[in-house]
mmCIF file with all atom_site columns, C-alpha atoms in Angstrom:
data_model
loop_
_atom_site.group_PDB
_atom_site.id
_atom_site.type_symbol
_atom_site.label_atom_id
_atom_site.label_alt_id
_atom_site.label_comp_id
_atom_site.label_asym_id
_atom_site.label_entity_id
_atom_site.label_seq_id
_atom_site.pdbx_PDB_ins_code
_atom_site.Cartn_x
_atom_site.Cartn_y
_atom_site.Cartn_z
_atom_site.occupancy
_atom_site.B_iso_or_equiv
_atom_site.pdbx_formal_charge
_atom_site.auth_seq_id
_atom_site.auth_comp_id
_atom_site.auth_asym_id
_atom_site.auth_atom_id
_atom_site.pdbx_PDB_model_num
ATOM 1  C CA . MET A 1 1  ? -35.224 34.498 12.820 1.00 0.00 ? 1010 MET A CA 1
ATOM 2  C CA . ALA A 1 2  ? -38.963 33.822 12.671 1.00 0.00 ? 1011 ALA A CA 1
ATOM 3  C CA . ASP A 1 3  ? -41.506 31.777 10.845 1.00 0.00 ? 1012 ASP A CA 1
ATOM 4  C CA . GLU A 1 4  ? -44.341 33.142 8.739  1.00 0.00 ? 1013 GLU A CA 1
ATOM 5  C CA . GLY A 1 5  ? -46.857 35.301 10.543 1.00 0.00 ? 1014 GLY A CA 1
ATOM 6  C CA . PHE A 1 6  ? -44.403 37.261 12.688 1.00 0.00 ? 1015 PHE A CA 1
ATOM 7  C CA . THR A 1 7  ? -44.999 40.980 12.260 1.00 0.00 ? 1016 THR A CA 1
ATOM 8  C CA . ILE A 1 8  ? -42.196 42.334 14.447 1.00 0.00 ? 1017 ILE A CA 1
ATOM 9  C CA . GLU A 1 9  ? -39.845 43.824 11.846 1.00 0.00 ? 1018 GLU A CA 1
ATOM 10 C CA . ASP A 1 10 ? -40.712 47.361 12.936 1.00 0.00 ? 1019 ASP A CA 1
ATOM 11 C CA . ILE A 1 11 ? -39.949 46.649 16.582 1.00 0.00 ? 1020 ILE A CA 1
ATOM 12 C CA . LEU A 1 12 ? -36.645 44.957 15.763 1.00 0.00 ? 1021 LEU A CA 1
ATOM 13 C CA . GLU A 1 13 ? -35.687 47.773 13.417 1.00 0.00 ? 1022 GLU A CA 1
ATOM 14 C CA . LEU A 1 14 ? -35.806 50.160 16.386 1.00 0.00 ? 1023 LEU A CA 1
ATOM 15 C CA . ILE A 1 15 ? -33.012 48.224 18.091 1.00 0.00 ? 1024 ILE A CA 1
ATOM 16 C CA . GLY A 1 16 ? -31.044 47.573 14.977 1.00 0.00 ? 1025 GLY A CA 1
ATOM 17 C CA . VAL A 1 17 ? -31.899 43.888 14.474 1.00 0.00 ? 1026 VAL A CA 1
ATOM 18 C CA . HIS A 1 18 ? -32.693 42.352 11.068 1.00 0.00 ? 1027 HIS A CA 1
ATOM 19 C CA . LEU A 1 19 ? -35.384 39.613 11.021 1.00 0.00 ? 1028 LEU A CA 1
ATOM 20 C CA . ASN A 1 20 ? -34.518 36.673 8.729  1.00 0.00 ? 1029 ASN A CA 1
ATOM 21 C CA . LYS A 1 21 ? -37.522 34.819 7.437  1.00 0.00 ? 1030 LYS A CA 1
ATOM 22 C CA . PRO A 1 22 ? -37.476 32.086 4.791  1.00 0.00 ? 1031 PRO A CA 1
ATOM 23 C CA . HIS A 1 23 ? -39.282 32.669 1.483  1.00 0.00 ? 1032 HIS A CA 1
ATOM 24 C CA . PHE A 1 24 ? -42.756 31.247 1.331  1.00 0.00 ? 1033 PHE A CA 1
ATOM 25 C CA . LEU A 1 25 ? -44.146 29.869 -1.927 1.00 0.00 ? 1034 LEU A CA 1
ATOM 26 C CA . LYS A 1 26 ? -47.284 31.968 -1.801 1.00 0.00 ? 1035 LYS A CA 1
ATOM 27 C CA . ASN A 1 27 ? -45.058 35.112 -2.118 1.00 0.00 ? 1036 ASN A CA 1
ATOM 28 C CA . GLY A 1 28 ? -44.312 34.379 -5.767 1.00 0.00 ? 1037 GLY A CA 1
ATOM 29 C CA . PRO A 1 29 ? -41.760 32.399 -7.829 1.00 0.00 ? 1038 PRO A CA 1
ATOM 30 C CA . VAL A 1 30 ? -38.635 31.032 -6.168 1.00 0.00 ? 1039 VAL A CA 1
ATOM 31 C CA . PHE A 1 31 ? -35.309 31.830 -7.735 1.00 0.00 ? 1040 PHE A CA 1
ATOM 32 C CA . GLU A 1 32 ? -31.959 30.114 -7.228 1.00 0.00 ? 1041 GLU A CA 1
ATOM 33 C CA . LYS A 1 33 ? -30.649 32.989 -5.074 1.00 0.00 ? 1042 LYS A CA 1
ATOM 34 C CA . VAL A 1 34 ? -33.720 32.841 -2.826 1.00 0.00 ? 1043 VAL A CA 1
ATOM 35 C CA . VAL A 1 35 ? -33.387 29.114 -2.507 1.00 0.00 ? 1044 VAL A CA 1
ATOM 36 C CA . ALA A 1 36 ? -29.803 29.418 -1.393 1.00 0.00 ? 1045 ALA A CA 1
ATOM 37 C CA . LYS A 1 37 ? -30.695 32.119 1.173  1.00 0.00 ? 1046 LYS A CA 1
ATOM 38 C CA . THR A 1 38 ? -33.540 29.985 2.473  1.00 0.00 ? 1047 THR A CA 1
ATOM 39 C CA . GLU A 1 39 ? -31.291 27.029 2.864  1.00 0.00 ? 1048 GLU A CA 1
ATOM 40 C CA . ASP A 1 40 ? -28.813 29.229 4.829  1.00 0.00 ? 1049 ASP A CA 1
ATOM 41 C CA . ILE A 1 41 ? -31.599 30.404 7.145  1.00 0.00 ? 1050 ILE A CA 1
ATOM 42 C CA . ALA A 1 42 ? -32.860 26.798 7.624  1.00 0.00 ? 1051 ALA A CA 1
ATOM 43 C CA . SER A 1 43 ? -29.389 25.621 8.659  1.00 0.00 ? 1052 SER A CA 1
ATOM 44 C CA . LEU A 1 44 ? -29.163 28.434 11.253 1.00 0.00 ? 1053 LEU A CA 1
ATOM 45 C CA . GLN A 1 45 ? -32.709 27.619 12.456 1.00 0.00 ? 1054 GLN A CA 1
ATOM 46 C CA . ILE A 1 46 ? -31.544 24.128 13.474 1.00 0.00 ? 1055 ILE A CA 1
ATOM 47 C CA . ASP A 1 47 ? -28.804 25.651 15.643 1.00 0.00 ? 1056 ASP A CA 1
ATOM 48 C CA . VAL A 1 48 ? -31.186 28.126 17.249 1.00 0.00 ? 1057 VAL A CA 1
ATOM 49 C CA . GLU A 1 49 ? -33.700 25.391 18.081 1.00 0.00 ? 1058 GLU A CA 1
ATOM 50 C CA . ARG A 1 50 ? -31.017 23.229 19.633 1.00 0.00 ? 1059 ARG A CA 1
ATOM 51 C CA . LEU A 1 51 ? -29.876 26.163 21.747 1.00 0.00 ? 1060 LEU A CA 1
ATOM 52 C CA . ILE A 1 52 ? -33.437 26.842 22.892 1.00 0.00 ? 1061 ILE A CA 1
ATOM 53 C CA . LEU A 1 53 ? -33.799 23.151 23.791 1.00 0.00 ? 1062 LEU A CA 1
ATOM 54 C CA . LYS A 1 54 ? -30.582 23.276 25.870 1.00 0.00 ? 1063 LYS A CA 1
ATOM 55 C CA . ILE A 1 55 ? -31.808 26.343 27.749 1.00 0.00 ? 1064 ILE A CA 1
ATOM 56 C CA . LYS A 1 56 ? -35.185 24.704 28.448 1.00 0.00 ? 1065 LYS A CA 1
ATOM 57 C CA . SER A 1 57 ? -33.608 21.473 29.663 1.00 0.00 ? 1066 SER A CA 1
ATOM 58 C CA . CYS A 1 58 ? -31.238 23.114 32.212 1.00 0.00 ? 1067 CYS A CA 1
ATOM 59 C CA . HIS A 1 59 ? -28.042 22.497 30.223 1.00 0.00 ? 1068 HIS A CA 1
ATOM 60 C CA . MET A 1 60 ? -27.195 26.189 30.015 1.00 0.00 ? 1069 MET A CA 1
ATOM 61 C CA . PHE A 1 61 ? -27.086 28.936 32.610 1.00 0.00 ? 1070 PHE A CA 1
ATOM 62 C CA . GLY A 1 62 ? -27.782 26.406 35.377 1.00 0.00 ? 1071 GLY A CA 1
ATOM 63 C CA . VAL A 1 63 ? -31.417 27.410 35.488 1.00 0.00 ? 1072 VAL A CA 1
ATOM 64 C CA . GLY A 1 64 ? -34.482 25.445 34.417 1.00 0.00 ? 1073 GLY A CA 1
ATOM 65 C CA . TYR A 1 65 ? -37.220 26.659 32.052 1.00 0.00 ? 1074 TYR A CA 1
ATOM 66 C CA . ARG A 1 66 ? -40.511 27.176 33.708 1.00 0.00 ? 1075 ARG A CA 1
#
């Protein structure tokens, strides 16, 4: 999962990982299917950000982020 501006798809493809990015308005019209997918990605993004916060604040793995 990444925000706009990340150009790492080719690197991730080599290791079999698909990059999920939300649709951006400048890419053209937004259709209902795209809106639903973007909402799904956004809901996962919240979980990922919470997990990163836990890692940084020593709540996981018993190690602090430096």
